[in-house]
Short mmCIF file of C-alpha atoms and ligand atoms in Angstrom, two decimals:
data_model
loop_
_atom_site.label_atom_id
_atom_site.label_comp_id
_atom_site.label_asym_id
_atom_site.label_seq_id
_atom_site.Cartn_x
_atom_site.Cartn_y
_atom_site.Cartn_z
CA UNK A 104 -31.05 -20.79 40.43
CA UNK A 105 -33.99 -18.09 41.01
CA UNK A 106 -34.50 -16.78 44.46
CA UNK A 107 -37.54 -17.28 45.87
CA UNK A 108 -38.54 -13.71 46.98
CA UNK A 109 -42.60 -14.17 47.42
CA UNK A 110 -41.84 -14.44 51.41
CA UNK A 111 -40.01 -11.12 51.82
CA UNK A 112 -43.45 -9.62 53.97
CA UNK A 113 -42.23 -12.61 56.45
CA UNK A 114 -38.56 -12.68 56.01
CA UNK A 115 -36.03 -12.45 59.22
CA UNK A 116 -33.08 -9.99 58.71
CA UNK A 117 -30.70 -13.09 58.04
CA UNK A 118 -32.68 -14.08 55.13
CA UNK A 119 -33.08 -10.84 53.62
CA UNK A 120 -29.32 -10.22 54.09
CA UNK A 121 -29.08 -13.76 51.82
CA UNK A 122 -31.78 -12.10 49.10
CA UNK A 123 -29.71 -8.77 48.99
CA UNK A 124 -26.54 -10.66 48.50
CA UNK A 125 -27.88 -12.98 46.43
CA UNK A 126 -29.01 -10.56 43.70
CA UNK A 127 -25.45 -8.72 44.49
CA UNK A 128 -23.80 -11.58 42.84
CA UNK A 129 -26.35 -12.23 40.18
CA UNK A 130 -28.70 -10.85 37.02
CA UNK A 131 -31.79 -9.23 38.76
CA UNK A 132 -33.41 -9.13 35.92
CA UNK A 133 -36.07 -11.52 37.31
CA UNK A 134 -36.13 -9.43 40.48
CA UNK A 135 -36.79 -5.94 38.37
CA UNK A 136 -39.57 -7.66 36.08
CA UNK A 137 -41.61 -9.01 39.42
CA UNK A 138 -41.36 -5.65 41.11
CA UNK A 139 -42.31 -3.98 37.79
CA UNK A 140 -45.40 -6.46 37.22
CA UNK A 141 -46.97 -5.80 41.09
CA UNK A 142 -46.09 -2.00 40.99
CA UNK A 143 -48.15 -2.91 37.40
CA UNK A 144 -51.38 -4.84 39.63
CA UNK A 145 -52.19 -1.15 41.76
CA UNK A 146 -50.83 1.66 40.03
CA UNK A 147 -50.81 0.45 35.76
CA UNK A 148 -48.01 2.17 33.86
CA UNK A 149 -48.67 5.15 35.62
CA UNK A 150 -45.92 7.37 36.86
CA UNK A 151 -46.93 10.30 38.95
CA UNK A 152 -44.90 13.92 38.46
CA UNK A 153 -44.33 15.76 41.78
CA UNK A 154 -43.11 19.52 41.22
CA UNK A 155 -40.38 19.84 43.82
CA UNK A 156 -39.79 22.97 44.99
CA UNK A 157 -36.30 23.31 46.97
CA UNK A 158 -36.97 27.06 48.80
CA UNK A 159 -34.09 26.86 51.48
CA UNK A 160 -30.87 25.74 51.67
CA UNK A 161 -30.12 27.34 55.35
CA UNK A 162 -30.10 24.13 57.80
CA UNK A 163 -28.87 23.68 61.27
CA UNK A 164 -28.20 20.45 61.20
CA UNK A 165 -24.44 18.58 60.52
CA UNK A 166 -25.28 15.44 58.53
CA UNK A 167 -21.87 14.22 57.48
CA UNK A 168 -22.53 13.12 54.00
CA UNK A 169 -24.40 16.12 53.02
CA UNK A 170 -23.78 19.27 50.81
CA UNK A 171 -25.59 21.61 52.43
CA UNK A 172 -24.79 20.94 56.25
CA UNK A 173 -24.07 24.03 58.74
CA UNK A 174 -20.63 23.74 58.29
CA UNK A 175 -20.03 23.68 55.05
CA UNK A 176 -18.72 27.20 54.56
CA UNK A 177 -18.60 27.17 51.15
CA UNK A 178 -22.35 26.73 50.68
CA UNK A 179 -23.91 29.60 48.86
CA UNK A 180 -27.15 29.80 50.89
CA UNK A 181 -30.25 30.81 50.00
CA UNK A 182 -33.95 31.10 50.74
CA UNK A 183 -37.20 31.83 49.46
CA UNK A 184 -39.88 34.38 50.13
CA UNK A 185 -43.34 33.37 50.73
CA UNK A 186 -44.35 34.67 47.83
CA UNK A 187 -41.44 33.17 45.60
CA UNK A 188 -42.42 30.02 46.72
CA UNK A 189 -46.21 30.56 45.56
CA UNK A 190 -44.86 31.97 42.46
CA UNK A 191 -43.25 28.36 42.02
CA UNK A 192 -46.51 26.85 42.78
CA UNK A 193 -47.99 29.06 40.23
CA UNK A 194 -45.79 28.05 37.68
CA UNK A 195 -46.16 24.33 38.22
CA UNK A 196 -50.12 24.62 38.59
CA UNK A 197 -50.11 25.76 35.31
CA UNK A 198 -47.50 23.61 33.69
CA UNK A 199 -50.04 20.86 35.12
CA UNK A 200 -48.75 19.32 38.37
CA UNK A 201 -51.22 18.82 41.58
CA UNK A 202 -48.46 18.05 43.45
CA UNK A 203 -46.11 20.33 45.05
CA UNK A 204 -43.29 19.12 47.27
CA UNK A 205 -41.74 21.88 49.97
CA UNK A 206 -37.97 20.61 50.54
CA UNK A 207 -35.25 22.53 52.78
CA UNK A 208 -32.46 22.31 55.04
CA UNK A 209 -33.91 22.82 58.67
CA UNK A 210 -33.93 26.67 58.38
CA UNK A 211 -35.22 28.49 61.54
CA UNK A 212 -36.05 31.27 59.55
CA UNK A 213 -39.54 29.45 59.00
CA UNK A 214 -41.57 29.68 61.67
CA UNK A 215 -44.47 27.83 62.27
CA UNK A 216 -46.38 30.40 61.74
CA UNK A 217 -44.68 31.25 58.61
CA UNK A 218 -44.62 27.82 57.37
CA UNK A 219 -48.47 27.33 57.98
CA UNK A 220 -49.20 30.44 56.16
CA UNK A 221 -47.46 29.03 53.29
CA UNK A 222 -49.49 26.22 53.12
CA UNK A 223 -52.55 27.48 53.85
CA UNK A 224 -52.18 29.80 50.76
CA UNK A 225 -50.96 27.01 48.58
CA UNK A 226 -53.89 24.97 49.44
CA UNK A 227 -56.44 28.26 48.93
CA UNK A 228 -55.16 28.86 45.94
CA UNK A 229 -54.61 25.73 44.11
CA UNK A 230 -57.51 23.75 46.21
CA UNK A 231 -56.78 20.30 43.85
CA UNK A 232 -53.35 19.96 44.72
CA UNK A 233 -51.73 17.96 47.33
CA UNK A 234 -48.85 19.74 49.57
CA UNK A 235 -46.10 17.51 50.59
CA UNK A 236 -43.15 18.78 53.17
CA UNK A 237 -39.91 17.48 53.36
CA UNK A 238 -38.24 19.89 56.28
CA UNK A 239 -36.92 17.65 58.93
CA UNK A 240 -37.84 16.76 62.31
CA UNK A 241 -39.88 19.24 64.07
CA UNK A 242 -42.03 18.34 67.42
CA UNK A 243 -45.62 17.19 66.99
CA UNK A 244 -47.10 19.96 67.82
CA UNK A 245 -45.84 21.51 64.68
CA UNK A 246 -46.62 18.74 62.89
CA UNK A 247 -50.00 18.78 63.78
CA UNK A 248 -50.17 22.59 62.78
CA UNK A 249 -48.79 21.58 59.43
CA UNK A 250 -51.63 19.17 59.14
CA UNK A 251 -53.87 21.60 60.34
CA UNK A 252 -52.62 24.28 57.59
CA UNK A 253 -53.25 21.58 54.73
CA UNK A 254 -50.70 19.54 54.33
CA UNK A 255 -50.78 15.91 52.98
CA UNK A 256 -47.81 13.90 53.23
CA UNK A 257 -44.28 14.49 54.62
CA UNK A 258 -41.02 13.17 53.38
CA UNK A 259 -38.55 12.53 56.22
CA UNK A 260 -36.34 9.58 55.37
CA UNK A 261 -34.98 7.50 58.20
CA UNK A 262 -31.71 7.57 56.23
CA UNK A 263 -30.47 4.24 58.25
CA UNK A 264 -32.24 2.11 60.55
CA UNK A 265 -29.61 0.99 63.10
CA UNK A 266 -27.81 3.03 65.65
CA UNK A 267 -24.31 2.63 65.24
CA UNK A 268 -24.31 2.99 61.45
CA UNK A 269 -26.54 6.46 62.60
CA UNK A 270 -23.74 7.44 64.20
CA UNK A 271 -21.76 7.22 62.19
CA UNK A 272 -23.38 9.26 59.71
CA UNK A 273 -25.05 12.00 61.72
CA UNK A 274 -23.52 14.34 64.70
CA UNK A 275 -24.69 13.00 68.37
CA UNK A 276 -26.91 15.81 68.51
CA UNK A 277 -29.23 14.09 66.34
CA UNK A 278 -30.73 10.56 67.22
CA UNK A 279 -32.49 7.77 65.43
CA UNK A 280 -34.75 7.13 67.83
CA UNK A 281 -36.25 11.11 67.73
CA UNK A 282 -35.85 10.52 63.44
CA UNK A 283 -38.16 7.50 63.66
CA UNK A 284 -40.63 8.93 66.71
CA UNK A 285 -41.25 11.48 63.99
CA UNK A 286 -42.51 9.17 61.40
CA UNK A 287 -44.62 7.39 63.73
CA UNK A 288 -45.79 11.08 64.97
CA UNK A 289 -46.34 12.04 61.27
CA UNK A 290 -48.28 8.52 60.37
CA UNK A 291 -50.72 9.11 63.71
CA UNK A 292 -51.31 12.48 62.90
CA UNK A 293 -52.95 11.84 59.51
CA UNK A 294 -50.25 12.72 57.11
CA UNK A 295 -49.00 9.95 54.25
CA UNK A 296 -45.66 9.68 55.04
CA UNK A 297 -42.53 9.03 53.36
CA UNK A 298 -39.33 6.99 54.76
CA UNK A 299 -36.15 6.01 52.88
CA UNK A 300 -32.66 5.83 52.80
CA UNK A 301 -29.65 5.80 50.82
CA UNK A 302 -27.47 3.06 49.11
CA UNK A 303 -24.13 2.75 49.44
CA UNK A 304 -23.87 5.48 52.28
CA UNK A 305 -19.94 4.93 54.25
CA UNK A 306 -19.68 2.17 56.34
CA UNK A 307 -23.16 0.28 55.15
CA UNK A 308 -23.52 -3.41 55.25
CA UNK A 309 -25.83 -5.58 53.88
CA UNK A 310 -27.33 -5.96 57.44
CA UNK A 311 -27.57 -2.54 57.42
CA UNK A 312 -29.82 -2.62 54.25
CA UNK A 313 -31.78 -5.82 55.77
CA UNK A 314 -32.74 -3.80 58.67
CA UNK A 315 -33.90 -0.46 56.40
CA UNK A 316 -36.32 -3.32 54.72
CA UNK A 317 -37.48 -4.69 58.33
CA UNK A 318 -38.12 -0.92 59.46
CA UNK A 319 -39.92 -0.13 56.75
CA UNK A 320 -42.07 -3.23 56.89
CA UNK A 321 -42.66 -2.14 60.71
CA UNK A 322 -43.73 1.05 59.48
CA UNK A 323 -45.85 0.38 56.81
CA UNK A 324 -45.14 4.10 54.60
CA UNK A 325 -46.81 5.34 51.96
CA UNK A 326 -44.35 6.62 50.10
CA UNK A 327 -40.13 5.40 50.11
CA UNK A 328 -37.47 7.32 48.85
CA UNK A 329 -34.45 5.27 47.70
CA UNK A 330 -31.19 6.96 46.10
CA UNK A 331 -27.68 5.91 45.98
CA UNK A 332 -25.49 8.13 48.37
CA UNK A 333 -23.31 10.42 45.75
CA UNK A 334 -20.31 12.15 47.52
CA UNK A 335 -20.23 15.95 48.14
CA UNK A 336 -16.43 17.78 47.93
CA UNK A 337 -17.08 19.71 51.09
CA UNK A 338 -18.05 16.94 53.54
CA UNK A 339 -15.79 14.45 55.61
CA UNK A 340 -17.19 11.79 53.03
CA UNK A 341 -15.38 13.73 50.22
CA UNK A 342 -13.77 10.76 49.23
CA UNK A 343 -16.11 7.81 49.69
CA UNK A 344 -17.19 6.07 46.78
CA UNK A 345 -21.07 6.49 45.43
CA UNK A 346 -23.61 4.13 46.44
CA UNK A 347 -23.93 1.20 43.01
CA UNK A 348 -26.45 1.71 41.18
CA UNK A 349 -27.70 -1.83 41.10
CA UNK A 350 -27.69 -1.97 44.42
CA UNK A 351 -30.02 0.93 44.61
CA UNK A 352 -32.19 -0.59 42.28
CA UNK A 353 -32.06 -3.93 43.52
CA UNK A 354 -33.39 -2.18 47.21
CA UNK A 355 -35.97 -0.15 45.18
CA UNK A 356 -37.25 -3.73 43.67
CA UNK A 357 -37.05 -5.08 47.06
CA UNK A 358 -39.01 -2.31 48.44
CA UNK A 359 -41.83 -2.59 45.92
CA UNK A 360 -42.51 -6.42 46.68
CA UNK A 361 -42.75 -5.76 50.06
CA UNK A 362 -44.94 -2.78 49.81
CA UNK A 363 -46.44 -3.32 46.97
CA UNK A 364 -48.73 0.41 46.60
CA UNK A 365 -45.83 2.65 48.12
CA UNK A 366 -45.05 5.64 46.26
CA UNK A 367 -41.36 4.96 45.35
CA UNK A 368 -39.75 7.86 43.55
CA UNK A 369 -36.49 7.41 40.85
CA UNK A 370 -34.75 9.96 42.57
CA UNK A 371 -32.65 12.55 40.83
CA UNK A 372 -29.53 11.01 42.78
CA UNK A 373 -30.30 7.70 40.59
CA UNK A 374 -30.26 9.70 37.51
CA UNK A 375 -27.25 11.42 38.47
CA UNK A 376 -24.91 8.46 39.12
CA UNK A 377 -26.33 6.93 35.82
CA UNK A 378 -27.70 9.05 33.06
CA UNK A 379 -30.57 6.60 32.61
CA UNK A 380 -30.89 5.84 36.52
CA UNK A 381 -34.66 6.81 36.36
CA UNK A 382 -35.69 4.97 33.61
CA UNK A 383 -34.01 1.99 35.12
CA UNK A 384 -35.57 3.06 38.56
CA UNK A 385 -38.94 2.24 36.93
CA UNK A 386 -38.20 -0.73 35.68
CA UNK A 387 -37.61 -1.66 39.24
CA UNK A 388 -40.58 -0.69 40.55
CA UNK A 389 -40.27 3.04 40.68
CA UNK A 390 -43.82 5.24 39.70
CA UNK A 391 -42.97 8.46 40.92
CA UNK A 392 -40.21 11.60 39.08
CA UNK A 393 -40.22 14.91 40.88
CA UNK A 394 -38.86 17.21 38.34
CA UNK A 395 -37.41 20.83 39.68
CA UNK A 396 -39.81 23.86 40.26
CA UNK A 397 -37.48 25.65 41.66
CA UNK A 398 -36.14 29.25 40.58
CA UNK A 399 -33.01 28.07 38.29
CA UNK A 400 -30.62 30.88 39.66
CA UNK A 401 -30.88 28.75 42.80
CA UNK A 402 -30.85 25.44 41.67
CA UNK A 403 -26.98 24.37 41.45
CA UNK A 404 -26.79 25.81 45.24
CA UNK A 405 -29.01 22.58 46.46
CA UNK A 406 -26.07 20.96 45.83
CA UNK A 407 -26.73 17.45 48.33
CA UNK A 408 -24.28 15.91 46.44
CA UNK A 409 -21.38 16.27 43.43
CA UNK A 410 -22.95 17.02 39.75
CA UNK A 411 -26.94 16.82 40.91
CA UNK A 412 -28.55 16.78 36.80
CA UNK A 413 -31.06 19.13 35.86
CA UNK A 414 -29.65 22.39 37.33
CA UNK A 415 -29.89 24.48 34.62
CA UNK A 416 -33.34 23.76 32.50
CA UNK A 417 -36.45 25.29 33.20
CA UNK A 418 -39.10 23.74 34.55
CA UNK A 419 -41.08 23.63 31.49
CA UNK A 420 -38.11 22.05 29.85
CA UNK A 421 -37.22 19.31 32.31
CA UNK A 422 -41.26 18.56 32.39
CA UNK A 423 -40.79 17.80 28.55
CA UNK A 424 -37.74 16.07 28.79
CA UNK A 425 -38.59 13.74 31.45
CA UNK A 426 -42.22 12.81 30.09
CA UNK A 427 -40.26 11.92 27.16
CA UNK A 428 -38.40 9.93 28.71
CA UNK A 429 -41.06 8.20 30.79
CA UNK A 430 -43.06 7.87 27.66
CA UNK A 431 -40.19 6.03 25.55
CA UNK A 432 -39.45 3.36 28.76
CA UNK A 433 -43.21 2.53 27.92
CA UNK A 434 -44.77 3.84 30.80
CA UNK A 435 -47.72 7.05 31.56
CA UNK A 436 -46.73 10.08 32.78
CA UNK A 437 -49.59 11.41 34.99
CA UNK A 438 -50.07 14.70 36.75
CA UNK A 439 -52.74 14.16 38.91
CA UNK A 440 -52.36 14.00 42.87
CA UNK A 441 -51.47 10.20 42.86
CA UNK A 442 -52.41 9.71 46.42
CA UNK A 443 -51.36 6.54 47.93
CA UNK A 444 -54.03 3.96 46.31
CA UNK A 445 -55.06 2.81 50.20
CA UNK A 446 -56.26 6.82 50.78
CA UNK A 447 -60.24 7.39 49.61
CA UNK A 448 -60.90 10.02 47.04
CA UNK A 449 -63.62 11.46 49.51
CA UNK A 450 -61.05 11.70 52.13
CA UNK A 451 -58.84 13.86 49.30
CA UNK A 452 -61.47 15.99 48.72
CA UNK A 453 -62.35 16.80 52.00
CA UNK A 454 -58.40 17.94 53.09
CA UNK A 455 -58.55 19.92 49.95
CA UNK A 456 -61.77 21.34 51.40
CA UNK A 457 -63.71 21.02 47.69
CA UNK A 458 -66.53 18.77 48.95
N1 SAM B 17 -33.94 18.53 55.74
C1 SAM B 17 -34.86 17.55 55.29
C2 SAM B 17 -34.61 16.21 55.96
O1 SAM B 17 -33.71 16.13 56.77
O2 SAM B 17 -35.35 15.26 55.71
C3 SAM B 17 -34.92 17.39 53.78
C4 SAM B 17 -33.69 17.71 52.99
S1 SAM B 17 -32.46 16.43 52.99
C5 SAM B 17 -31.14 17.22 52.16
C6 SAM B 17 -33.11 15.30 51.78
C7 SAM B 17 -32.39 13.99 51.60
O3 SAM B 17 -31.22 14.16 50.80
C8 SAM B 17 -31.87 13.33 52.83
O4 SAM B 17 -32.89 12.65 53.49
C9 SAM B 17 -30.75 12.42 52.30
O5 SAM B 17 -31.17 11.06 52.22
C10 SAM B 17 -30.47 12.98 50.91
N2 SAM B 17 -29.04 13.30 50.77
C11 SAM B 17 -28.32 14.18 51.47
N3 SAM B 17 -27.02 14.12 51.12
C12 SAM B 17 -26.91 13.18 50.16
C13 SAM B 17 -25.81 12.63 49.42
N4 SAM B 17 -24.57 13.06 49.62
N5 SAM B 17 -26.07 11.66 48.51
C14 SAM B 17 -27.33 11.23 48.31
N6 SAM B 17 -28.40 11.69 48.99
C15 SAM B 17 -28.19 12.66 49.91
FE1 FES B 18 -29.65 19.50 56.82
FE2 FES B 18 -28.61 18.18 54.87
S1 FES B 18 -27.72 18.55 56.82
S2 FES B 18 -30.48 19.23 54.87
#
């Protein structure tokens, strides 16, 4: 029998534990197509590129399940100049995209003076483009010097929304309670923020996932960015198995009928544990790809996880291949700034300082 799912804005954690479950053991097909037709009611058949630039891969930070923690000696680390990572800009400005996303590891190296010169150029030079960050958590001063500088939205993904499975993923130097008092910071400040987590991550339950839905809901984000965790070979989770795909998709379709105008990417880590993860990811409610500006000698050494796709092509090429793709799943690719459909145009063009 069909689950009812039209309550999930209301739902306690026990009954969204039964939902998850339920569609654990069963065909979501019905689940996909209703998160596909309301992503359908705001956004059309749109899905909006993001050129994502990865310009560090220094961090000081110990997350267990990733590739590119401090510890991980084997890392080959790398950063970018200033100027390389306008150069990426450049590239992807003319290749079309009026997006650019600014991912690293939390590298030191960039100041905030650094990193608000950086996007202070971006936005001078390419004054139509939205910045997005996606470089940790930082106090709110320096948030509000990021805003300041330009930027638009920030990515920081709660990863989990309950202490103990935190723990359990992250050093005790770092604390969910500072991870979400960022993303409230973040939302006050101005910025369109980004949560998220990932599926499958060691020692997740289906409360686990219940409460990721309720925190969201509490937050309200504009964007959500849902992958499947995917092992890396240096970390203690070596050996853990990846996060299912169905499940990720089943949380991404969950996701979209509660929020339904987020900005939900299909993340490269859904495309890696299935080669057509982000065409799938649409289908679930996804409207978002964020295809690789980065400098390709670089690329295989933001290595999150094992076997991350689309390390070697240029960007030009992966912007071909994936519209492609989009195109043949039957949906739009679109490369203009796909704000969050809540944010006024006027208030776009007055951050971008045009009008
Ligand atoms: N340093 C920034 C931060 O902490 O938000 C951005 C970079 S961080 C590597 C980006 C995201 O990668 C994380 O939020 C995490 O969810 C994801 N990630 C890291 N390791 C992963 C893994 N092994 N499998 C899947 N996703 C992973
Ligand atoms: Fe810092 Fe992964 S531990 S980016």
């Amino acid at each position: 029998m069909a689950k009812n799912f039209e309550g999930i804005s209301s739902m306690s954690r026990q009954e969204l534990c039964e939902l998850i479950d339920y569609y654990k053991n069963n065909d979501p097909t019905e689940l996909f197509a209703a998160a596909d037709a309301v992503r359908q009611q705001y956004y059309g058949k749109k899905v909006y590129f993001r050129g994502l630039i990865e310009f560090s891969n220094y961090c000081k930070n110990g997350c267990y399940y990733c590739g590119i923690r401090n510890g991980n000696k084997n890392a080959v680390r790398y950063r970018l100049s200033p100027q390389e990572i306008l150069e990426c800009c450049e590239k992807g400005h003319k290749l079309g995209f009026r997006t650019f996303v600014l991912q690293s590891g939390e590298d030191l190296y960039y100041t905030d003076d650094i990193m608000c010169k950086i996007i202070t150029e971006i936005k001078s030079r390419f004054p139509d483009s939205a910045v997005t960050l996606s470089i940790g958590e930082k106090s709110k001063e320096t948030y509000e010097r990021y805003f300041e500088a330009g930027a638009d939205r920030y990515l920081l993904r709660h990863e989990t929304a309950l202490d103990d499975h935190y723990a359990k993923l992250h050093p005790k130097n770092l604390s969910l309670e500072n991870r979400k008092q960022c993303l409230f910071n973040l939302k006050e400040i101005g910025f369109q923020v980004g949560a998220g987590f990932m599926v499958g991550s060691p020692y997740q339950t289906t409360e686990n996932l219940a409460a990721d839905l309720e925190f969201l809901r509490e937050l309200q984000p504009h964007m959500v960015g849902i992958g499947p965790f995917i092992p890396h070979k240096d970390t203690i989770f070596a050996h853990e198995k990846a996060g299912s795909v169905k499940l990720t998709l089943i949380m991404l379709a969950l996701v979209r009928l509660m929020l339904p105008q987020a900005l939900i990417p299909a993340t490269t880590a859904l495309g890696t544990a299935d080669p057509l993860g982000r065409e799938k990811g649409l289908k679930a409610g996804a409207n978002v790809v964020m295809p690789n500006l980065s400098p390709v000698e670089h690329r295989s050494d933001y290595a999150l996880y094992d076997n991350k796709i689309c390390t070697g092509e240029e960007a030009a090429e992966c912007l071909a291949c994936l519209s492609r793709r989009i195109a043949s799943a039957g949906y739009e690719p679109d490369f203009s700034r796909g704000d969050h459909c809540s944010i006024k145009f006027e208030y776009c063009f007055s951050r971008t300082g045009t009008n």
